[in-house]
Amino acid sequence: MRRYAAVDLGASSGRVVVAEVGPGTLDLHEVHRFANVPVRAGGTLYWDILRIYRGVLDGLRAAGPVDGIGVDSWAVDYGLLDERGALLGNPVHYRDGRTEKAGSRVPFEELYARTGIARQPFNTIHQLAAEPRLASATTMLLIPDLIAYWLTGEIGAELTNASTTQLLNAASREWDAVLAGGLGPASKILAPLRRPGEVIGPLTAEAAAETGLPVGTPVIAVGSHDTASAVAAVPADGERFAYVSCGTWSLVGVELDQPMISEEGRRANFTNEAGIDDTVRYLRNVTGLWLLQECIRVWEAGGERVDLEALLAQAAEEAPFRSTVDADDPVFHPPGDMPGRLADFCRRTGQPVPETRARIVRCVVDSLALAHRAALRDAQRLTGQEVDVIHIVGGGSRNALLCALTADACGLPVVAGPVEATSIGNVLVQARADGAISGTLADLRALIRRTQRLERYEPRADAAVPAARAFTRPAR
């Protein structure tokens, strides 16, 4: 039996999970969790990256001796290094407003044709266009690559996360020379690419001392975009499946062998992100449980603790689809008074205003189920790929109301779990690279089905699911 540590950094918290892996065995337990609290200073929203790194070091110390370490995180954000390898200030948070009016010298149609990546104002290419520190930088590292650099001293850019930057060519899976050239002299900041399963390097003496681990402990490249690791852990049996990696975002899509780049896909905002074993994650980013997370943050701001399970139970008793919102309306993207914004949206669109917390929660969950349905239908239409089952993985798989409503809305069974999909995908890539297990992606998924708890939700024949409402988004 071999032991691996998954460093999983999320937008609101980070954690270190240790897994014991072997043929027929996959046993995980969390050894450390820490808050990931962004900081606003001088009008800019930053990630507190040194606090994050301290949490990683503490988590690895709690993990004890392991046979490998893998790091994954959210996408698009980065740190800049100077010629000495020192960090040029804190990474800026993707929800900062600096890219709201971001443009590009390359028309978006060409950007999509080259990269297959959907339009998002916070994509790395746009962040770099708004980056005042670029002239002083010699290297750009996405967040998991930055953590791996501090652990090993090795510079590189893992492929799955690099694909989200809108600087990677979808066909060649290399940095796009034309788009990188648009950065001018700064194009040299793009690090050499590495693939999941490659050994990045051993812990430095400094990192080993901070963690209590042996100097030779290897750090292994995994699907460092957390969604890549999560989709690798979808416990699908066959190819006719869709997935919803559900957390702060809901990533709704299907798995392909090749990028699918079309004008229809561009208009539908579908993206082609690199996955494990040369797969393509053809998906749409849907605003997910961020809506609910922000509501809870606002309600708890006065010191009151919110019992989410009790609220969800109350929401389940409310009338279904009484009020729904366009979860992807830009008004919901920044932090702020989410309950007030939801109420204002319903008021503006002539719907009943959810006046209680239970009705606000029901509004959010109903809206997400309809958003999942819309994205799934578009994915099937655009790819021609038939879907027999939807897999919901990640934290949202614990939300029984959301899983049941997604089954009802889509008219398909939902298999929920594993909750720890990102960490599972992380450690399985490590274990395969280390020789503890072997096989294809399908074999890894079979191991998950044999060892992890899954819940199945069948669509209810009597479920009254409305057609999607047509909302007009305000001009921005």
Short mmCIF file of C-alpha atoms in Angstrom, two decimals:
data_model
loop_
_atom_site.label_atom_id
_atom_site.label_comp_id
_atom_site.label_asym_id
_atom_site.label_seq_id
_atom_site.Cartn_x
_atom_site.Cartn_y
_atom_site.Cartn_z
CA MET A 1 0.00 0.00 0.00
CA ARG A 2 1.26 3.47 -0.90
CA ARG A 3 0.32 6.85 0.60
CA TYR A 4 -0.20 10.10 -1.32
CA ALA A 5 -1.02 13.64 -0.27
CA ALA A 6 -3.43 15.75 -2.32
CA VAL A 7 -3.13 19.48 -1.78
CA ASP A 8 -6.51 20.80 -2.92
CA LEU A 9 -6.87 24.59 -2.94
CA GLY A 10 -10.38 25.97 -3.33
CA ALA A 11 -11.68 29.50 -3.57
CA SER A 12 -12.83 29.55 0.06
CA SER A 13 -10.63 26.93 1.75
CA GLY A 14 -7.65 24.69 1.21
CA ARG A 15 -7.00 21.24 2.55
CA VAL A 16 -4.59 18.36 2.48
CA VAL A 17 -6.01 14.88 2.02
CA VAL A 18 -4.03 11.67 2.44
CA ALA A 19 -4.99 8.55 0.51
CA GLU A 20 -3.89 4.96 0.77
CA VAL A 21 -3.95 3.50 -2.73
CA GLY A 22 -3.35 0.05 -4.13
CA PRO A 23 -5.05 -2.48 -6.40
CA GLY A 24 -8.62 -2.57 -5.11
CA THR A 25 -7.96 0.01 -2.39
CA LEU A 26 -8.72 3.73 -2.26
CA ASP A 27 -9.07 5.15 1.24
CA LEU A 28 -8.96 8.90 1.90
CA HIS A 29 -8.97 11.08 4.97
CA GLU A 30 -8.54 14.81 5.42
CA VAL A 31 -5.63 15.74 7.68
CA HIS A 32 -5.73 19.54 7.53
CA ARG A 33 -8.05 22.31 6.40
CA PHE A 34 -7.49 26.05 6.39
CA ALA A 35 -9.39 29.14 5.34
CA ASN A 36 -8.60 30.86 2.05
CA VAL A 37 -9.59 34.46 2.71
CA PRO A 38 -8.94 37.05 -0.01
CA VAL A 39 -7.84 40.53 1.01
CA ARG A 40 -8.89 43.86 -0.49
CA ALA A 41 -6.16 46.49 -0.35
CA GLY A 42 -5.82 49.72 -2.28
CA GLY A 43 -8.96 48.93 -4.23
CA THR A 44 -7.69 45.55 -5.49
CA LEU A 45 -8.83 42.09 -4.39
CA TYR A 46 -5.85 39.78 -3.76
CA TRP A 47 -5.26 36.18 -2.77
CA ASP A 48 -3.27 35.91 0.46
CA ILE A 49 -0.84 33.49 -1.17
CA LEU A 50 1.65 33.27 1.70
CA ARG A 51 -1.14 32.34 4.10
CA ILE A 52 -2.21 29.69 1.59
CA TYR A 53 1.35 28.34 1.37
CA ARG A 54 1.61 28.25 5.17
CA GLY A 55 -1.56 26.15 5.20
CA VAL A 56 -0.04 23.80 2.63
CA LEU A 57 3.13 23.35 4.69
CA ASP A 58 1.14 22.73 7.86
CA GLY A 59 -1.04 20.21 6.02
CA LEU A 60 1.93 18.31 4.66
CA ARG A 61 3.42 18.16 8.16
CA ALA A 62 0.11 16.70 9.40
CA ALA A 63 0.14 14.20 6.52
CA GLY A 64 3.33 12.52 7.66
CA PRO A 65 5.54 10.46 5.33
CA VAL A 66 3.98 10.03 1.89
CA ASP A 67 5.10 8.57 -1.44
CA GLY A 68 4.02 11.58 -3.44
CA ILE A 69 2.45 15.04 -3.31
CA GLY A 70 0.12 16.58 -5.90
CA VAL A 71 -1.24 20.13 -5.98
CA ASP A 72 -4.44 21.35 -7.62
CA SER A 73 -6.38 24.61 -7.41
CA TRP A 74 -8.80 26.89 -9.21
CA ALA A 75 -7.83 28.15 -12.67
CA VAL A 76 -6.64 31.35 -14.40
CA ASP A 77 -4.95 33.18 -11.48
CA TYR A 78 -1.19 33.42 -11.26
CA GLY A 79 1.88 34.78 -9.52
CA LEU A 80 4.69 36.65 -11.24
CA LEU A 81 8.36 36.03 -10.43
CA ASP A 82 11.24 38.40 -10.97
CA GLU A 83 14.68 37.43 -12.30
CA ARG A 84 15.71 36.21 -8.83
CA GLY A 85 12.66 33.95 -8.59
CA ALA A 86 10.99 36.18 -6.00
CA LEU A 87 7.26 36.81 -6.06
CA LEU A 88 6.19 40.22 -7.41
CA GLY A 89 3.34 40.87 -4.99
CA ASN A 90 0.22 38.90 -4.19
CA PRO A 91 -1.76 37.28 -7.03
CA VAL A 92 -4.90 39.21 -7.93
CA HIS A 93 -8.25 37.46 -7.40
CA TYR A 94 -10.19 36.60 -10.56
CA ARG A 95 -13.26 38.33 -9.08
CA ASP A 96 -11.39 41.63 -8.95
CA GLY A 97 -12.88 44.16 -11.34
CA ARG A 98 -9.71 44.99 -13.25
CA THR A 99 -10.68 42.92 -16.31
CA GLU A 100 -14.34 43.92 -16.58
CA LYS A 101 -13.59 45.99 -19.66
CA ALA A 102 -10.73 43.82 -20.84
CA GLY A 103 -10.19 43.71 -24.54
CA SER A 104 -7.83 41.86 -26.79
CA ARG A 105 -5.91 42.80 -29.87
CA VAL A 106 -7.10 39.45 -31.29
CA PRO A 107 -10.82 39.23 -32.19
CA PHE A 108 -12.63 36.81 -29.93
CA GLU A 109 -13.63 34.64 -32.88
CA GLU A 110 -9.93 34.05 -33.57
CA LEU A 111 -9.17 33.54 -29.87
CA TYR A 112 -11.80 30.80 -29.74
CA ALA A 113 -10.63 29.21 -33.00
CA ARG A 114 -7.09 28.98 -31.66
CA THR A 115 -7.77 27.97 -28.06
CA GLY A 116 -11.31 26.61 -27.88
CA ILE A 117 -11.72 28.51 -24.62
CA ALA A 118 -14.94 30.37 -23.91
CA ARG A 119 -15.21 34.07 -23.27
CA GLN A 120 -14.59 34.97 -19.64
CA PRO A 121 -13.35 38.42 -18.66
CA PHE A 122 -11.06 36.90 -16.01
CA ASN A 123 -9.20 34.52 -18.34
CA THR A 124 -5.46 34.80 -17.83
CA ILE A 125 -4.89 36.40 -21.21
CA HIS A 126 -7.10 39.33 -20.16
CA GLN A 127 -5.59 39.54 -16.69
CA LEU A 128 -2.14 39.86 -18.24
CA ALA A 129 -3.41 42.67 -20.47
CA ALA A 130 -4.37 44.55 -17.30
CA GLU A 131 -1.21 43.59 -15.38
CA PRO A 132 0.98 46.57 -14.32
CA ARG A 133 3.82 44.32 -13.06
CA LEU A 134 4.41 42.54 -16.34
CA ALA A 135 7.49 44.51 -17.37
CA SER A 136 9.28 43.42 -14.19
CA ALA A 137 8.38 39.74 -14.50
CA THR A 138 10.45 36.90 -15.93
CA THR A 139 8.07 34.02 -15.12
CA MET A 140 4.32 33.53 -14.74
CA LEU A 141 3.13 30.55 -12.68
CA LEU A 142 -0.48 29.57 -12.17
CA ILE A 143 -1.36 29.00 -8.53
CA PRO A 144 -0.62 25.23 -8.27
CA ASP A 145 2.57 25.67 -10.30
CA LEU A 146 3.63 28.45 -7.92
CA ILE A 147 3.08 26.20 -4.89
CA ALA A 148 4.98 23.37 -6.62
CA TYR A 149 7.83 25.80 -7.37
CA TRP A 150 8.11 26.78 -3.73
CA LEU A 151 8.11 23.10 -2.73
CA THR A 152 10.66 21.92 -5.31
CA GLY A 153 12.41 24.90 -6.89
CA GLU A 154 11.28 23.63 -10.32
CA ILE A 155 9.51 25.91 -12.81
CA GLY A 156 6.82 24.59 -15.16
CA ALA A 157 3.22 24.90 -16.27
CA GLU A 158 0.92 21.89 -15.95
CA LEU A 159 -1.17 21.31 -19.07
CA THR A 160 -4.75 21.09 -17.76
CA ASN A 161 -4.52 24.41 -15.95
CA ALA A 162 -2.52 26.01 -18.75
CA SER A 163 -5.41 25.23 -21.09
CA THR A 164 -7.66 27.63 -19.14
CA THR A 165 -5.42 30.65 -19.75
CA GLN A 166 -6.61 31.20 -23.33
CA LEU A 167 -2.94 31.15 -24.35
CA LEU A 168 -2.71 27.42 -25.19
CA ASN A 169 -3.36 26.21 -28.72
CA ALA A 170 -6.16 23.64 -28.64
CA ALA A 171 -4.80 21.59 -31.54
CA SER A 172 -1.11 21.41 -30.63
CA ARG A 173 -1.53 21.63 -26.84
CA GLU A 174 1.44 23.96 -26.77
CA TRP A 175 1.62 27.66 -26.01
CA ASP A 176 0.11 29.49 -28.99
CA ALA A 177 2.91 31.45 -30.65
CA VAL A 178 0.59 34.12 -32.05
CA LEU A 179 -1.24 34.76 -28.79
CA ALA A 180 1.93 34.61 -26.71
CA GLY A 181 3.53 36.99 -29.18
CA GLY A 182 0.80 39.47 -28.39
CA LEU A 183 2.33 39.83 -24.95
CA GLY A 184 5.44 41.26 -26.56
CA PRO A 185 8.66 40.70 -24.59
CA ALA A 186 6.48 39.31 -21.80
CA SER A 187 5.84 36.20 -23.90
CA LYS A 188 9.01 34.80 -22.33
CA ILE A 189 7.23 34.54 -18.98
CA LEU A 190 5.34 31.40 -20.10
CA ALA A 191 6.91 28.38 -18.41
CA PRO A 192 7.68 25.02 -20.10
CA LEU A 193 4.65 22.75 -20.15
CA ARG A 194 4.42 19.54 -18.16
CA ARG A 195 1.83 16.74 -18.36
CA PRO A 196 -0.11 15.05 -15.55
CA GLY A 197 1.92 12.15 -14.20
CA GLU A 198 5.32 13.77 -14.68
CA VAL A 199 7.51 14.03 -11.60
CA ILE A 200 8.13 17.73 -10.95
CA GLY A 201 10.95 17.14 -8.51
CA PRO A 202 11.77 16.30 -4.90
CA LEU A 203 11.10 18.60 -1.97
CA THR A 204 13.82 21.14 -1.37
CA ALA A 205 15.72 21.02 1.90
CA GLU A 206 13.82 24.11 3.03
CA ALA A 207 10.40 22.61 2.20
CA ALA A 208 11.38 19.32 3.82
CA ALA A 209 12.36 21.12 7.01
CA GLU A 210 9.09 23.06 7.06
CA THR A 211 6.98 19.94 6.55
CA GLY A 212 9.01 17.33 8.42
CA LEU A 213 9.07 15.16 5.27
CA PRO A 214 12.14 13.53 3.71
CA VAL A 215 14.02 15.65 1.18
CA GLY A 216 13.48 13.05 -1.52
CA THR A 217 9.66 13.12 -1.32
CA PRO A 218 8.49 13.66 -4.92
CA VAL A 219 6.00 16.27 -6.03
CA ILE A 220 4.06 14.84 -8.99
CA ALA A 221 2.16 16.80 -11.62
CA VAL A 222 -1.55 15.98 -11.48
CA GLY A 223 -4.57 17.55 -13.15
CA SER A 224 -3.68 20.79 -11.41
CA HIS A 225 -6.88 22.47 -12.53
CA ASP A 226 -9.21 21.13 -9.85
CA THR A 227 -11.92 20.40 -12.42
CA ALA A 228 -9.52 18.23 -14.42
CA SER A 229 -8.88 16.12 -11.32
CA ALA A 230 -12.58 16.06 -10.46
CA VAL A 231 -13.64 14.91 -13.93
CA ALA A 232 -10.97 12.20 -13.88
CA ALA A 233 -12.76 10.91 -10.75
CA VAL A 234 -16.22 10.79 -12.35
CA PRO A 235 -17.23 7.14 -11.67
CA ALA A 236 -18.68 6.61 -15.14
CA ASP A 237 -19.18 3.15 -16.61
CA GLY A 238 -19.06 3.68 -20.36
CA GLU A 239 -19.06 6.79 -22.51
CA ARG A 240 -22.70 8.00 -22.52
CA PHE A 241 -22.42 10.27 -19.51
CA ALA A 242 -22.37 13.93 -18.61
CA TYR A 243 -20.84 15.47 -15.53
CA VAL A 244 -21.45 18.39 -13.23
CA SER A 245 -18.40 19.26 -11.14
CA CYS A 246 -20.34 21.21 -8.58
CA GLY A 247 -18.86 23.65 -6.12
CA THR A 248 -18.42 27.41 -6.27
CA TRP A 249 -18.87 26.89 -10.01
CA SER A 250 -20.88 24.20 -11.76
CA LEU A 251 -18.85 22.85 -14.67
CA VAL A 252 -21.37 21.07 -16.88
CA GLY A 253 -20.22 19.04 -19.85
CA VAL A 254 -19.16 15.85 -21.57
CA GLU A 255 -15.82 14.20 -22.21
CA LEU A 256 -14.41 14.15 -25.75
CA ASP A 257 -11.36 12.70 -27.48
CA GLN A 258 -10.70 15.83 -29.55
CA PRO A 259 -11.50 19.52 -29.19
CA MET A 260 -14.78 20.58 -30.75
CA ILE A 261 -14.44 24.14 -31.98
CA SER A 262 -17.40 25.58 -33.83
CA GLU A 263 -19.21 28.87 -34.18
CA GLU A 264 -22.22 27.33 -32.44
CA GLY A 265 -20.03 26.25 -29.53
CA ARG A 266 -18.50 29.71 -29.28
CA ARG A 267 -21.91 31.35 -29.15
CA ALA A 268 -23.06 28.86 -26.52
CA ASN A 269 -19.95 29.69 -24.44
CA PHE A 270 -18.60 26.14 -24.41
CA THR A 271 -14.97 25.62 -23.63
CA ASN A 272 -12.44 22.92 -24.56
CA GLU A 273 -10.17 22.33 -21.57
CA ALA A 274 -7.45 19.70 -21.40
CA GLY A 275 -8.20 16.64 -19.30
CA ILE A 276 -6.32 13.60 -18.04
CA ASP A 277 -5.02 11.14 -20.66
CA ASP A 278 -5.45 13.57 -23.57
CA THR A 279 -9.18 13.90 -23.05
CA VAL A 280 -11.06 17.14 -23.60
CA ARG A 281 -13.45 18.60 -21.07
CA TYR A 282 -16.14 20.13 -23.29
CA LEU A 283 -18.11 22.17 -20.81
CA ARG A 284 -19.82 25.38 -19.88
CA ASN A 285 -18.97 27.30 -16.73
CA VAL A 286 -22.20 27.90 -14.84
CA THR A 287 -22.26 29.98 -11.70
CA GLY A 288 -22.77 27.35 -9.02
CA LEU A 289 -23.03 27.25 -5.26
CA TRP A 290 -21.29 30.64 -5.12
CA LEU A 291 -24.82 32.10 -4.96
CA LEU A 292 -25.59 30.08 -1.84
CA GLN A 293 -22.13 30.57 -0.32
CA GLU A 294 -22.44 34.34 -0.59
CA CYS A 295 -25.94 34.30 0.92
CA ILE A 296 -24.61 32.37 3.91
CA ARG A 297 -21.64 34.71 4.25
CA VAL A 298 -23.97 37.71 4.34
CA TRP A 299 -26.32 36.08 6.84
CA GLU A 300 -23.42 35.10 9.11
CA ALA A 301 -21.74 38.50 8.91
CA GLY A 302 -23.57 39.57 12.06
CA GLY A 303 -22.18 36.65 14.05
CA GLU A 304 -25.08 34.25 13.52
CA ARG A 305 -24.30 30.68 12.46
CA VAL A 306 -26.47 29.40 9.59
CA ASP A 307 -27.54 25.73 9.64
CA LEU A 308 -27.42 24.93 5.93
CA GLU A 309 -28.87 21.44 6.28
CA ALA A 310 -31.89 22.81 8.11
CA LEU A 311 -32.32 25.56 5.51
CA LEU A 312 -32.19 23.03 2.67
CA ALA A 313 -34.81 20.90 4.44
CA GLN A 314 -37.05 23.96 4.75
CA ALA A 315 -36.40 24.89 1.12
CA ALA A 316 -37.48 21.42 0.01
CA GLU A 317 -40.94 22.16 1.46
CA GLU A 318 -41.31 25.38 -0.56
CA ALA A 319 -43.23 25.54 -3.83
CA PRO A 320 -40.90 24.50 -6.68
CA PHE A 321 -39.76 26.96 -9.34
CA ARG A 322 -41.72 29.83 -7.82
CA SER A 323 -38.88 32.25 -8.53
CA THR A 324 -35.75 31.62 -10.58
CA VAL A 325 -32.84 33.73 -11.76
CA ASP A 326 -30.25 33.65 -14.51
CA ALA A 327 -27.38 32.32 -12.42
CA ASP A 328 -24.84 33.65 -14.93
CA ASP A 329 -26.08 37.22 -14.95
CA PRO A 330 -23.02 39.43 -14.27
CA VAL A 331 -24.82 41.04 -11.33
CA PHE A 332 -24.17 37.85 -9.33
CA HIS A 333 -20.43 37.58 -10.05
CA PRO A 334 -18.85 39.93 -7.47
CA PRO A 335 -18.96 39.40 -3.72
CA GLY A 336 -21.69 41.37 -1.98
CA ASP A 337 -25.29 41.34 -0.85
CA MET A 338 -26.37 38.20 -2.68
CA PRO A 339 -29.78 37.85 -0.98
CA GLY A 340 -30.58 41.43 -1.97
CA ARG A 341 -29.42 40.87 -5.55
CA LEU A 342 -31.55 37.73 -5.88
CA ALA A 343 -34.58 39.61 -4.58
CA ASP A 344 -33.92 42.55 -6.92
CA PHE A 345 -33.60 40.22 -9.91
CA CYS A 346 -36.95 38.58 -9.15
CA ARG A 347 -38.58 41.96 -8.61
CA ARG A 348 -37.17 43.32 -11.86
CA THR A 349 -38.37 40.29 -13.83
CA GLY A 350 -41.90 40.32 -12.41
CA GLN A 351 -41.59 37.22 -10.25
CA PRO A 352 -42.54 36.67 -6.61
CA VAL A 353 -39.77 38.06 -4.44
CA PRO A 354 -38.32 35.39 -2.09
CA GLU A 355 -38.79 37.04 1.29
CA THR A 356 -37.56 34.27 3.61
CA ARG A 357 -34.22 32.49 3.77
CA ALA A 358 -35.82 29.17 2.83
CA ARG A 359 -37.36 30.72 -0.27
CA ILE A 360 -34.07 32.38 -1.21
CA VAL A 361 -32.31 29.00 -0.93
CA ARG A 362 -35.07 27.38 -2.98
CA CYS A 363 -34.68 30.10 -5.63
CA VAL A 364 -30.95 29.39 -5.85
CA VAL A 365 -31.30 25.61 -6.06
CA ASP A 366 -34.15 25.74 -8.60
CA SER A 367 -32.15 28.17 -10.72
CA LEU A 368 -29.06 25.96 -10.68
CA ALA A 369 -31.06 22.88 -11.70
CA LEU A 370 -32.44 24.77 -14.70
CA ALA A 371 -28.96 26.05 -15.56
CA HIS A 372 -27.64 22.48 -15.45
CA ARG A 373 -30.43 21.41 -17.81
CA ALA A 374 -29.71 24.21 -20.27
CA ALA A 375 -25.98 23.45 -20.37
CA LEU A 376 -26.56 19.70 -20.73
CA ARG A 377 -29.00 20.16 -23.60
CA ASP A 378 -26.55 22.43 -25.38
CA ALA A 379 -23.70 19.97 -24.85
CA GLN A 380 -25.71 17.15 -26.39
CA ARG A 381 -26.88 19.32 -29.28
CA LEU A 382 -23.41 20.61 -30.09
CA THR A 383 -21.57 17.28 -29.84
CA GLY A 384 -24.27 14.85 -30.93
CA GLN A 385 -23.25 12.80 -27.90
CA GLU A 386 -26.08 10.87 -26.25
CA VAL A 387 -26.27 10.95 -22.46
CA ASP A 388 -27.86 8.26 -20.29
CA VAL A 389 -26.72 9.46 -16.86
CA ILE A 390 -25.45 12.61 -15.17
CA HIS A 391 -22.66 12.41 -12.60
CA ILE A 392 -22.56 15.16 -10.01
CA VAL A 393 -19.23 15.22 -8.21
CA GLY A 394 -17.67 17.52 -5.64
CA GLY A 395 -19.25 19.36 -2.73
CA GLY A 396 -22.55 19.85 -4.54
CA SER A 397 -23.09 16.08 -4.61
CA ARG A 398 -23.97 16.33 -0.90
CA ASN A 399 -26.86 18.67 -1.72
CA ALA A 400 -29.65 16.12 -2.09
CA LEU A 401 -32.20 18.76 -3.09
CA LEU A 402 -30.00 20.03 -5.93
CA CYS A 403 -29.25 16.48 -7.13
CA ALA A 404 -32.91 15.51 -7.13
CA LEU A 405 -33.98 18.70 -8.90
CA THR A 406 -31.25 18.26 -11.52
CA ALA A 407 -32.56 14.74 -12.21
CA ASP A 408 -36.10 16.12 -12.52
CA ALA A 409 -35.09 19.05 -14.72
CA CYS A 410 -32.96 16.94 -17.07
CA GLY A 411 -35.19 13.87 -17.10
CA LEU A 412 -32.16 11.67 -16.46
CA PRO A 413 -30.82 9.75 -13.48
CA VAL A 414 -28.19 11.51 -11.41
CA VAL A 415 -25.38 9.64 -9.68
CA ALA A 416 -24.01 11.80 -6.87
CA GLY A 417 -20.47 11.40 -5.63
CA PRO A 418 -17.76 11.11 -4.83
CA VAL A 419 -17.71 14.27 -2.75
CA GLU A 420 -13.91 14.15 -2.71
CA ALA A 421 -13.64 13.84 -6.49
CA THR A 422 -10.87 16.41 -6.90
CA SER A 423 -8.65 14.80 -4.27
CA ILE A 424 -9.39 11.34 -5.67
CA GLY A 425 -8.42 12.37 -9.19
CA ASN A 426 -5.30 13.98 -7.78
CA VAL A 427 -4.08 10.92 -5.84
CA LEU A 428 -4.98 8.39 -8.54
CA VAL A 429 -2.82 10.19 -11.10
CA GLN A 430 0.01 10.18 -8.57
CA ALA A 431 -0.49 6.50 -7.74
CA ARG A 432 -0.51 5.48 -11.39
CA ALA A 433 2.64 7.50 -12.11
CA ASP A 434 4.29 5.90 -9.07
CA GLY A 435 3.32 2.37 -10.13
CA ALA A 436 1.00 1.66 -7.19
CA ILE A 437 -1.84 1.05 -9.66
CA SER A 438 -2.03 0.77 -13.44
CA GLY A 439 -4.53 1.03 -16.22
CA THR A 440 -6.54 3.46 -18.29
CA LEU A 441 -8.80 6.24 -17.14
CA ALA A 442 -11.67 3.74 -17.33
CA ASP A 443 -9.76 1.46 -14.95
CA LEU A 444 -9.27 4.30 -12.47
CA ARG A 445 -13.00 5.03 -12.61
CA ALA A 446 -13.81 1.37 -11.99
CA LEU A 447 -11.71 1.52 -8.82
CA ILE A 448 -13.74 4.53 -7.69
CA ARG A 449 -17.03 2.71 -8.29
CA ARG A 450 -15.82 -0.23 -6.20
CA THR A 451 -14.57 1.80 -3.26
CA GLN A 452 -16.59 5.02 -2.94
CA ARG A 453 -20.10 5.75 -1.73
CA LEU A 454 -22.45 6.92 -4.47
CA GLU A 455 -26.12 7.98 -4.38
CA ARG A 456 -28.56 7.63 -7.28
CA TYR A 457 -31.50 9.96 -7.95
CA GLU A 458 -34.13 8.98 -10.49
CA PRO A 459 -36.18 11.67 -12.25
CA ARG A 460 -39.72 11.85 -10.90
CA ALA A 461 -42.41 11.33 -13.51
CA ASP A 462 -44.73 13.81 -11.75
CA ALA A 463 -42.14 16.57 -11.38
CA ALA A 464 -43.51 19.87 -12.66
CA VAL A 465 -40.46 21.46 -14.25
CA PRO A 466 -41.14 24.65 -16.20
CA ALA A 467 -39.57 25.61 -19.49
CA ALA A 468 -36.57 27.87 -18.99
CA ARG A 469 -37.47 31.52 -18.57
CA ALA A 470 -35.94 33.96 -21.00
CA PHE A 471 -34.10 36.71 -19.13
CA THR A 472 -32.56 39.84 -20.59
CA ARG A 473 -29.23 40.61 -19.00
CA PRO A 474 -28.50 44.25 -18.28
CA ALA A 475 -25.93 45.92 -20.50
CA ARG A 476 -22.48 46.26 -18.94
#
